[in-house]
Amino acid sequence: GFIVASAAFDAQQRHHHHHHHHSRERVDVGSRLYGSLREVHAEVKALFFGIKQTTLQASWLSQVVDVLADTSLPYQQQVYKWYSSPRVQVAVSVFILMNFLISAAHAQIKMTTEAYEDAFDTFEIGFVSIFLVE
């Protein structure tokens, strides 16, 4: 999900580069936030890659991984193509952003009535379900 969000942001950045001179003074908080998120993302990726390298070297697991890598599941290509499509990528990014905003709202709202908590629980279950399917 995070990779999707930063990929979508990269595309948006490239798109914005053309007409950037208009708002040079206004520092975009969103892009600053995304910049730091992307740095975190790069570090996490490097960390995972490091872990993968060390654990997979000369282990039976690496053989299993090799076999799985060469085996394509039914409809895997179609699903991959669909998932990679801009529409799906944007949708996933929107869900990630909505989840983030609703979590932030939940953290900010000090009212803890039953109805509020139920509403936020419903959102959480909804988002978790979406990300599980993803």
mmCIF file of N, CA, C and O in Angstrom, residues 2-4 6-7 35-48:
data_model
loop_
_atom_site.group_PDB
_atom_site.id
_atom_site.type_symbol
_atom_site.label_atom_id
_atom_site.label_comp_id
_atom_site.label_asym_id
_atom_site.label_seq_id
_atom_site.Cartn_x
_atom_site.Cartn_y
_atom_site.Cartn_z
ATOM 1 N N PHE A 2 1.875 1.212 0.806
ATOM 2 C CA PHE A 2 2.743 2.380 0.909
ATOM 3 C C PHE A 2 3.459 2.643 -0.404
ATOM 4 O O PHE A 2 3.580 3.784 -0.839
ATOM 5 N N ILE A 3 3.896 1.547 -1.042
ATOM 6 C CA ILE A 3 4.570 1.664 -2.344
ATOM 7 C C ILE A 3 3.621 2.304 -3.340
ATOM 8 O O ILE A 3 4.003 3.199 -4.096
ATOM 9 N N VAL A 4 2.367 1.876 -3.311
ATOM 10 C CA VAL A 4 1.350 2.427 -4.203
ATOM 11 C C VAL A 4 1.211 3.936 -3.984
ATOM 12 O O VAL A 4 1.224 4.725 -4.925
ATOM 13 N N SER A 6 3.300 6.073 -2.689
ATOM 14 C CA SER A 6 4.445 6.877 -3.117
ATOM 15 C C SER A 6 4.576 6.872 -4.646
ATOM 16 O O SER A 6 5.002 7.859 -5.232
ATOM 17 N N ALA A 7 4.164 5.781 -5.288
ATOM 18 C CA ALA A 7 4.188 5.738 -6.759
ATOM 19 C C ALA A 7 3.193 6.747 -7.322
ATOM 20 O O ALA A 7 3.500 7.500 -8.250
ATOM 21 N N GLY A 35 7.415 13.720 0.989
ATOM 22 C CA GLY A 35 8.866 13.585 0.838
ATOM 23 C C GLY A 35 9.440 12.776 1.975
ATOM 24 O O GLY A 35 10.202 11.833 1.762
ATOM 25 N N SER A 36 9.049 13.130 3.208
ATOM 26 C CA SER A 36 9.586 12.396 4.354
ATOM 27 C C SER A 36 9.029 10.974 4.392
ATOM 28 O O SER A 36 9.737 10.038 4.747
ATOM 29 N N LEU A 37 7.759 10.810 3.977
ATOM 30 C CA LEU A 37 7.189 9.461 3.919
ATOM 31 C C LEU A 37 7.976 8.603 2.932
ATOM 32 O O LEU A 37 8.230 7.433 3.180
ATOM 33 N N ARG A 38 8.362 9.247 1.795
ATOM 34 C CA ARG A 38 9.081 8.474 0.789
ATOM 35 C C ARG A 38 10.469 8.081 1.280
ATOM 36 O O ARG A 38 10.961 7.012 0.949
ATOM 37 N N GLU A 39 11.089 8.953 2.086
ATOM 38 C CA GLU A 39 12.385 8.595 2.662
ATOM 39 C C GLU A 39 12.240 7.398 3.592
ATOM 40 O O GLU A 39 13.028 6.466 3.548
ATOM 41 N N VAL A 40 11.198 7.451 4.438
ATOM 42 C CA VAL A 40 10.927 6.331 5.343
ATOM 43 C C VAL A 40 10.702 5.065 4.522
ATOM 44 O O VAL A 40 11.257 4.006 4.815
ATOM 45 N N HIS A 41 9.894 5.204 3.473
ATOM 46 C CA HIS A 41 9.575 4.067 2.609
ATOM 47 C C HIS A 41 10.846 3.446 2.019
ATOM 48 O O HIS A 41 11.019 2.237 2.005
ATOM 49 N N ALA A 42 11.762 4.316 1.554
ATOM 50 C CA ALA A 42 13.012 3.828 0.967
ATOM 51 C C ALA A 42 13.826 3.069 2.010
ATOM 52 O O ALA A 42 14.395 2.007 1.720
ATOM 53 N N GLU A 43 13.853 3.591 3.238
ATOM 54 C CA GLU A 43 14.607 2.929 4.297
ATOM 55 C C GLU A 43 13.995 1.582 4.649
ATOM 56 O O GLU A 43 14.701 0.598 4.835
ATOM 57 N N VAL A 44 12.660 1.567 4.746
ATOM 58 C CA VAL A 44 11.968 0.314 5.060
ATOM 59 C C VAL A 44 12.258 -0.724 3.976
ATOM 60 O O VAL A 44 12.542 -1.886 4.270
ATOM 61 N N LYS A 45 12.210 -0.270 2.709
ATOM 62 C CA LYS A 45 12.465 -1.183 1.599
ATOM 63 C C LYS A 45 13.883 -1.749 1.683
ATOM 64 O O LYS A 45 14.094 -2.950 1.526
ATOM 65 N N ALA A 46 14.840 -0.863 1.974
ATOM 66 C CA ALA A 46 16.235 -1.286 2.092
ATOM 67 C C ALA A 46 16.387 -2.291 3.232
ATOM 68 O O ALA A 46 17.079 -3.299 3.103
ATOM 69 N N LEU A 47 15.700 -2.001 4.333
ATOM 70 C CA LEU A 47 15.750 -2.884 5.498
ATOM 71 C C LEU A 47 15.214 -4.262 5.147
ATOM 72 O O LEU A 47 15.855 -5.288 5.406
ATOM 73 N N PHE A 48 14.029 -4.278 4.513
ATOM 74 C CA PHE A 48 13.428 -5.556 4.130
ATOM 75 C C PHE A 48 14.316 -6.313 3.153
ATOM 76 O O PHE A 48 14.474 -7.514 3.244
#
